[in-house]
Amino acid sequence: AMAAYGIVNFGNDIMAGYRVGKVAESLIEESQSKQTLRNRLVTVWYGHSRMFVEPIQASREKFIELYNQSMLSGDLENALYSRLFYCKIGLHIGSNLDSIGRAHSIMIEQMTKLKQNILHNAMSSFRACTMLLRPGAYENASTIKGIKTFDELRQIAYNTHNEHLLWHVDIDEMLVKFWFKEYIPVTRISE
């Protein structure tokens, strides 16, 4: 699964990465290894490589299963990462924003309590969801209590050299700008 991730993201060969990932998926399903390792590998496969070829909607429900399995095995980081993917995919495919907003709130509360390192990624998608859901939230985006702005999150990404966070922030902000038909900022962000 990690090899597929590397081929897709660093080798820029989506189909080769997908084929390696399919092999990994069959091996993962056959594996008698510890549940934690299996959950993490499936999270990488579904969250980073598979979605480039198969419809993203096909992956969403798997993340609830991974969340539950990871919580049961005590792998809180992977559980919350799976929940983040579930929320983010829901946001990108147009699921019910009320339900996504509630899921984000619970996730951020859990991440804060457990001091998880992906908290800023979750803040980015929660900000996007809130701005799309609440009337007036778009115009008053800097006032969403306790949630950093896209600019603040982007600065954190730059300061910590966290390209993954930067990717989340850019995608989420482009989604919001596109939704509100602000196409010129979308092209600026995408560069």
PDB file of C-alpha atoms in Angstrom:
ATOM      1  CA  ALA A   1       0.000   0.000   0.000  1.00  0.00           C
ATOM      2  CA  MET A   2       2.852   2.380   0.808  1.00  0.00           C
ATOM      3  CA  ALA A   3       4.597   1.453  -2.451  1.00  0.00           C
ATOM      4  CA  ALA A   4       1.418   2.337  -4.348  1.00  0.00           C
ATOM      5  CA  TYR A   5       1.277   5.638  -2.492  1.00  0.00           C
ATOM      6  CA  GLY A   6       4.889   6.364  -3.438  1.00  0.00           C
ATOM      7  CA  ILE A   7       4.395   5.455  -7.091  1.00  0.00           C
ATOM      8  CA  VAL A   8       1.303   7.674  -7.361  1.00  0.00           C
ATOM      9  CA  ASN A   9       2.593  10.650  -5.402  1.00  0.00           C
ATOM     10  CA  PHE A  10       6.291  10.676  -6.150  1.00  0.00           C
ATOM     11  CA  GLY A  11       6.518   8.726  -9.398  1.00  0.00           C
ATOM     12  CA  ASN A  12       3.464  10.438 -10.908  1.00  0.00           C
ATOM     13  CA  ASP A  13       2.275   7.126 -12.362  1.00  0.00           C
ATOM     14  CA  ILE A  14      -1.292   6.665 -11.204  1.00  0.00           C
ATOM     15  CA  MET A  15      -2.018   3.439 -13.068  1.00  0.00           C
ATOM     16  CA  ALA A  16       1.206   1.691 -11.955  1.00  0.00           C
ATOM     17  CA  GLY A  17       0.508   2.762  -8.382  1.00  0.00           C
ATOM     18  CA  TYR A  18      -3.069   1.554  -8.677  1.00  0.00           C
ATOM     19  CA  ARG A  19      -1.958  -1.884  -9.923  1.00  0.00           C
ATOM     20  CA  VAL A  20       0.562  -2.213  -7.066  1.00  0.00           C
ATOM     21  CA  GLY A  21      -2.178  -1.092  -4.664  1.00  0.00           C
ATOM     22  CA  LYS A  22      -4.590  -3.739  -5.937  1.00  0.00           C
ATOM     23  CA  VAL A  23      -1.977  -6.407  -5.229  1.00  0.00           C
ATOM     24  CA  ALA A  24      -1.431  -4.901  -1.768  1.00  0.00           C
ATOM     25  CA  GLU A  25      -5.193  -4.882  -1.158  1.00  0.00           C
ATOM     26  CA  SER A  26      -5.462  -8.611  -1.880  1.00  0.00           C
ATOM     27  CA  LEU A  27      -2.468  -9.315   0.370  1.00  0.00           C
ATOM     28  CA  ILE A  28      -3.914  -7.129   3.122  1.00  0.00           C
ATOM     29  CA  GLU A  29      -7.195  -9.054   3.025  1.00  0.00           C
ATOM     30  CA  GLU A  30      -5.288 -12.362   3.304  1.00  0.00           C
ATOM     31  CA  SER A  31      -2.952 -11.155   6.036  1.00  0.00           C
ATOM     32  CA  GLN A  32      -3.071 -12.669   9.477  1.00  0.00           C
ATOM     33  CA  SER A  33      -1.049  -9.723  10.811  1.00  0.00           C
ATOM     34  CA  LYS A  34      -2.100  -7.566  13.674  1.00  0.00           C
ATOM     35  CA  GLN A  35      -5.266  -5.574  13.148  1.00  0.00           C
ATOM     36  CA  THR A  36      -3.480  -2.237  13.640  1.00  0.00           C
ATOM     37  CA  LEU A  37      -1.081  -2.804  10.748  1.00  0.00           C
ATOM     38  CA  ARG A  38      -3.929  -3.985   8.523  1.00  0.00           C
ATOM     39  CA  ASN A  39      -6.042  -0.921   9.377  1.00  0.00           C
ATOM     40  CA  ARG A  40      -3.188   1.486   8.651  1.00  0.00           C
ATOM     41  CA  LEU A  41      -2.362  -0.105   5.309  1.00  0.00           C
ATOM     42  CA  VAL A  42      -6.001  -0.066   4.219  1.00  0.00           C
ATOM     43  CA  THR A  43      -6.278   3.596   5.259  1.00  0.00           C
ATOM     44  CA  VAL A  44      -3.269   4.448   3.080  1.00  0.00           C
ATOM     45  CA  TRP A  45      -4.635   2.444   0.140  1.00  0.00           C
ATOM     46  CA  TYR A  46      -8.182   3.837   0.275  1.00  0.00           C
ATOM     47  CA  GLY A  47      -7.154   7.357   1.218  1.00  0.00           C
ATOM     48  CA  HIS A  48      -4.184   8.008  -0.999  1.00  0.00           C
ATOM     49  CA  SER A  49      -4.019   5.758  -4.053  1.00  0.00           C
ATOM     50  CA  ARG A  50      -7.247   3.960  -4.844  1.00  0.00           C
ATOM     51  CA  MET A  51      -9.332   7.121  -5.155  1.00  0.00           C
ATOM     52  CA  PHE A  52      -7.341   8.297  -8.175  1.00  0.00           C
ATOM     53  CA  VAL A  53      -8.830   5.505 -10.303  1.00  0.00           C
ATOM     54  CA  GLU A  54     -11.994   4.243  -8.627  1.00  0.00           C
ATOM     55  CA  PRO A  55     -14.884   6.541  -7.738  1.00  0.00           C
ATOM     56  CA  ILE A  56     -14.145   8.341  -4.489  1.00  0.00           C
ATOM     57  CA  GLN A  57     -17.666   7.502  -3.287  1.00  0.00           C
ATOM     58  CA  ALA A  58     -16.672   3.817  -3.213  1.00  0.00           C
ATOM     59  CA  SER A  59     -14.098   4.537  -0.487  1.00  0.00           C
ATOM     60  CA  ARG A  60     -16.166   6.655   1.889  1.00  0.00           C
ATOM     61  CA  GLU A  61     -18.006   3.950   3.838  1.00  0.00           C
ATOM     62  CA  LYS A  62     -14.791   1.946   4.271  1.00  0.00           C
ATOM     63  CA  PHE A  63     -13.477   4.760   6.475  1.00  0.00           C
ATOM     64  CA  ILE A  64     -16.276   4.333   9.038  1.00  0.00           C
ATOM     65  CA  GLU A  65     -15.396   0.641   9.220  1.00  0.00           C
ATOM     66  CA  LEU A  66     -11.701   1.534   9.614  1.00  0.00           C
ATOM     67  CA  TYR A  67     -12.550   4.117  12.288  1.00  0.00           C
ATOM     68  CA  ASN A  68     -14.433   1.508  14.333  1.00  0.00           C
ATOM     69  CA  GLN A  69     -11.788  -1.194  13.851  1.00  0.00           C
ATOM     70  CA  SER A  70      -8.980   1.198  14.769  1.00  0.00           C
ATOM     71  CA  MET A  71     -10.807   2.393  17.898  1.00  0.00           C
ATOM     72  CA  LEU A  72     -11.368  -1.229  18.957  1.00  0.00           C
ATOM     73  CA  SER A  73      -7.681  -2.066  18.466  1.00  0.00           C
ATOM     74  CA  GLY A  74      -6.594   1.095  20.348  1.00  0.00           C
ATOM     75  CA  ASP A  75      -5.047   2.851  17.338  1.00  0.00           C
ATOM     76  CA  LEU A  76      -6.504   6.291  18.003  1.00  0.00           C
ATOM     77  CA  GLU A  77      -4.372   8.097  15.426  1.00  0.00           C
ATOM     78  CA  ASN A  78      -5.527   5.878  12.563  1.00  0.00           C
ATOM     79  CA  ALA A  79      -9.106   5.992  13.838  1.00  0.00           C
ATOM     80  CA  LEU A  80      -9.172   9.779  13.700  1.00  0.00           C
ATOM     81  CA  TYR A  81      -7.351   9.827  10.387  1.00  0.00           C
ATOM     82  CA  SER A  82     -10.033   7.484   8.994  1.00  0.00           C
ATOM     83  CA  ARG A  83     -12.732   9.765  10.362  1.00  0.00           C
ATOM     84  CA  LEU A  84     -11.016  12.742   8.719  1.00  0.00           C
ATOM     85  CA  PHE A  85     -11.076  10.952   5.361  1.00  0.00           C
ATOM     86  CA  TYR A  86     -14.758  10.086   5.869  1.00  0.00           C
ATOM     87  CA  CYS A  87     -15.610  13.742   6.526  1.00  0.00           C
ATOM     88  CA  LYS A  88     -13.407  15.137   3.770  1.00  0.00           C
ATOM     89  CA  ILE A  89     -14.740  12.737   1.118  1.00  0.00           C
ATOM     90  CA  GLY A  90     -18.292  13.561   2.218  1.00  0.00           C
ATOM     91  CA  LEU A  91     -17.538  17.233   1.773  1.00  0.00           C
ATOM     92  CA  HIS A  92     -16.091  16.687  -1.698  1.00  0.00           C
ATOM     93  CA  ILE A  93     -18.914  14.478  -2.991  1.00  0.00           C
ATOM     94  CA  GLY A  94     -21.712  16.701  -1.738  1.00  0.00           C
ATOM     95  CA  SER A  95     -23.029  14.726   1.232  1.00  0.00           C
ATOM     96  CA  ASN A  96     -25.369  16.338   3.737  1.00  0.00           C
ATOM     97  CA  LEU A  97     -23.468  19.274   5.238  1.00  0.00           C
ATOM     98  CA  ASP A  98     -25.298  19.118   8.601  1.00  0.00           C
ATOM     99  CA  SER A  99     -24.174  15.544   9.106  1.00  0.00           C
ATOM    100  CA  ILE A 100     -20.617  16.330   7.961  1.00  0.00           C
ATOM    101  CA  GLY A 101     -20.507  19.343  10.280  1.00  0.00           C
ATOM    102  CA  ARG A 102     -21.513  17.204  13.274  1.00  0.00           C
ATOM    103  CA  ALA A 103     -18.942  14.556  12.352  1.00  0.00           C
ATOM    104  CA  HIS A 104     -16.246  17.242  12.054  1.00  0.00           C
ATOM    105  CA  SER A 105     -17.152  18.723  15.446  1.00  0.00           C
ATOM    106  CA  ILE A 106     -16.853  15.347  17.152  1.00  0.00           C
ATOM    107  CA  MET A 107     -13.607  14.601  15.327  1.00  0.00           C
ATOM    108  CA  ILE A 108     -11.977  17.920  16.250  1.00  0.00           C
ATOM    109  CA  GLU A 109     -13.061  17.487  19.875  1.00  0.00           C
ATOM    110  CA  GLN A 110     -11.497  14.002  19.930  1.00  0.00           C
ATOM    111  CA  MET A 111      -8.312  15.199  18.194  1.00  0.00           C
ATOM    112  CA  THR A 112      -7.908  18.087  20.614  1.00  0.00           C
ATOM    113  CA  LYS A 113      -8.468  15.855  23.619  1.00  0.00           C
ATOM    114  CA  LEU A 114      -6.021  13.227  22.321  1.00  0.00           C
ATOM    115  CA  LYS A 115      -3.499  15.798  21.003  1.00  0.00           C
ATOM    116  CA  GLN A 116      -3.436  14.285  17.517  1.00  0.00           C
ATOM    117  CA  ASN A 117      -1.007  15.693  14.968  1.00  0.00           C
ATOM    118  CA  ILE A 118      -3.549  15.862  12.123  1.00  0.00           C
ATOM    119  CA  LEU A 119      -5.720  18.395  13.934  1.00  0.00           C
ATOM    120  CA  HIS A 120      -4.881  21.189  11.480  1.00  0.00           C
ATOM    121  CA  ASN A 121      -5.940  19.033   8.505  1.00  0.00           C
ATOM    122  CA  ALA A 122      -9.287  18.517  10.219  1.00  0.00           C
ATOM    123  CA  MET A 123      -9.610  22.255  10.924  1.00  0.00           C
ATOM    124  CA  SER A 124      -9.206  22.970   7.224  1.00  0.00           C
ATOM    125  CA  SER A 125     -12.055  20.718   6.121  1.00  0.00           C
ATOM    126  CA  PHE A 126     -14.229  21.804   9.079  1.00  0.00           C
ATOM    127  CA  ARG A 127     -13.707  25.446   8.058  1.00  0.00           C
ATOM    128  CA  ALA A 128     -14.775  24.625   4.482  1.00  0.00           C
ATOM    129  CA  CYS A 129     -17.855  22.740   5.705  1.00  0.00           C
ATOM    130  CA  THR A 130     -18.834  25.541   8.081  1.00  0.00           C
ATOM    131  CA  MET A 131     -18.436  28.211   5.427  1.00  0.00           C
ATOM    132  CA  LEU A 132     -20.706  26.267   3.068  1.00  0.00           C
ATOM    133  CA  LEU A 133     -23.270  25.380   5.724  1.00  0.00           C
ATOM    134  CA  ARG A 134     -23.862  28.444   7.871  1.00  0.00           C
ATOM    135  CA  PRO A 135     -25.441  31.553   6.372  1.00  0.00           C
ATOM    136  CA  GLY A 136     -23.041  34.446   6.812  1.00  0.00           C
ATOM    137  CA  ALA A 137     -20.122  32.203   7.776  1.00  0.00           C
ATOM    138  CA  TYR A 138     -18.483  32.794   4.423  1.00  0.00           C
ATOM    139  CA  GLU A 139     -18.493  36.557   4.862  1.00  0.00           C
ATOM    140  CA  ASN A 140     -17.346  36.248   8.493  1.00  0.00           C
ATOM    141  CA  ALA A 141     -14.962  33.333   8.002  1.00  0.00           C
ATOM    142  CA  SER A 142     -12.359  34.653  10.415  1.00  0.00           C
ATOM    143  CA  THR A 143     -14.821  34.477  13.304  1.00  0.00           C
ATOM    144  CA  ILE A 144     -15.433  30.713  13.375  1.00  0.00           C
ATOM    145  CA  LYS A 145     -14.612  30.106  17.029  1.00  0.00           C
ATOM    146  CA  GLY A 146     -11.524  28.044  17.725  1.00  0.00           C
ATOM    147  CA  ILE A 147     -10.852  27.191  14.089  1.00  0.00           C
ATOM    148  CA  LYS A 148      -7.881  28.750  12.362  1.00  0.00           C
ATOM    149  CA  THR A 149      -8.358  30.592   9.069  1.00  0.00           C
ATOM    150  CA  PHE A 150      -7.106  29.159   5.797  1.00  0.00           C
ATOM    151  CA  ASP A 151      -4.303  31.734   5.844  1.00  0.00           C
ATOM    152  CA  GLU A 152      -3.282  30.753   9.396  1.00  0.00           C
ATOM    153  CA  LEU A 153      -3.338  27.057   8.469  1.00  0.00           C
ATOM    154  CA  ARG A 154      -1.342  27.760   5.303  1.00  0.00           C
ATOM    155  CA  GLN A 155       1.269  29.622   7.378  1.00  0.00           C
ATOM    156  CA  ILE A 156       1.522  26.661   9.770  1.00  0.00           C
ATOM    157  CA  ALA A 157       2.069  24.394   6.758  1.00  0.00           C
ATOM    158  CA  TYR A 158       4.839  26.648   5.428  1.00  0.00           C
ATOM    159  CA  ASN A 159       6.520  27.015   8.823  1.00  0.00           C
ATOM    160  CA  THR A 160       6.505  23.268   9.489  1.00  0.00           C
ATOM    161  CA  HIS A 161       7.210  22.233   5.890  1.00  0.00           C
ATOM    162  CA  ASN A 162       4.008  20.185   5.976  1.00  0.00           C
ATOM    163  CA  GLU A 163       3.058  19.730   2.320  1.00  0.00           C
ATOM    164  CA  HIS A 164       0.202  17.425   3.241  1.00  0.00           C
ATOM    165  CA  LEU A 165      -1.434  20.134   5.344  1.00  0.00           C
ATOM    166  CA  LEU A 166      -0.815  22.676   2.581  1.00  0.00           C
ATOM    167  CA  TRP A 167      -2.555  20.373   0.106  1.00  0.00           C
ATOM    168  CA  HIS A 168      -5.590  20.045   2.418  1.00  0.00           C
ATOM    169  CA  VAL A 169      -5.806  23.802   2.944  1.00  0.00           C
ATOM    170  CA  ASP A 170      -5.519  24.562  -0.773  1.00  0.00           C
ATOM    171  CA  ILE A 171      -8.122  21.968  -1.792  1.00  0.00           C
ATOM    172  CA  ASP A 172     -10.569  23.073   0.900  1.00  0.00           C
ATOM    173  CA  GLU A 173     -10.191  26.770   0.134  1.00  0.00           C
ATOM    174  CA  MET A 174     -10.567  26.131  -3.614  1.00  0.00           C
ATOM    175  CA  LEU A 175     -13.753  24.171  -2.908  1.00  0.00           C
ATOM    176  CA  VAL A 176     -15.219  27.087  -0.953  1.00  0.00           C
ATOM    177  CA  LYS A 177     -14.141  29.723  -3.490  1.00  0.00           C
ATOM    178  CA  PHE A 178     -15.477  27.637  -6.365  1.00  0.00           C
ATOM    179  CA  TRP A 179     -18.797  27.119  -4.537  1.00  0.00           C
ATOM    180  CA  PHE A 180     -19.194  30.870  -4.157  1.00  0.00           C
ATOM    181  CA  LYS A 181     -18.177  31.407  -7.810  1.00  0.00           C
ATOM    182  CA  GLU A 182     -14.922  33.183  -7.025  1.00  0.00           C
ATOM    183  CA  TYR A 183     -13.003  31.615  -9.892  1.00  0.00           C
ATOM    184  CA  ILE A 184      -9.988  33.941 -10.043  1.00  0.00           C
ATOM    185  CA  PRO A 185      -8.826  33.080  -6.480  1.00  0.00           C
ATOM    186  CA  VAL A 186      -9.261  29.382  -7.372  1.00  0.00           C
ATOM    187  CA  THR A 187      -6.771  29.731 -10.219  1.00  0.00           C
ATOM    188  CA  ARG A 188      -4.369  31.670  -7.954  1.00  0.00           C
ATOM    189  CA  ILE A 189      -4.510  28.998  -5.244  1.00  0.00           C
ATOM    190  CA  SER A 190      -4.116  26.169  -7.749  1.00  0.00           C
ATOM    191  CA  GLU A 191      -0.849  27.613  -9.047  1.00  0.00           C
TER     192      GLU A 191
END
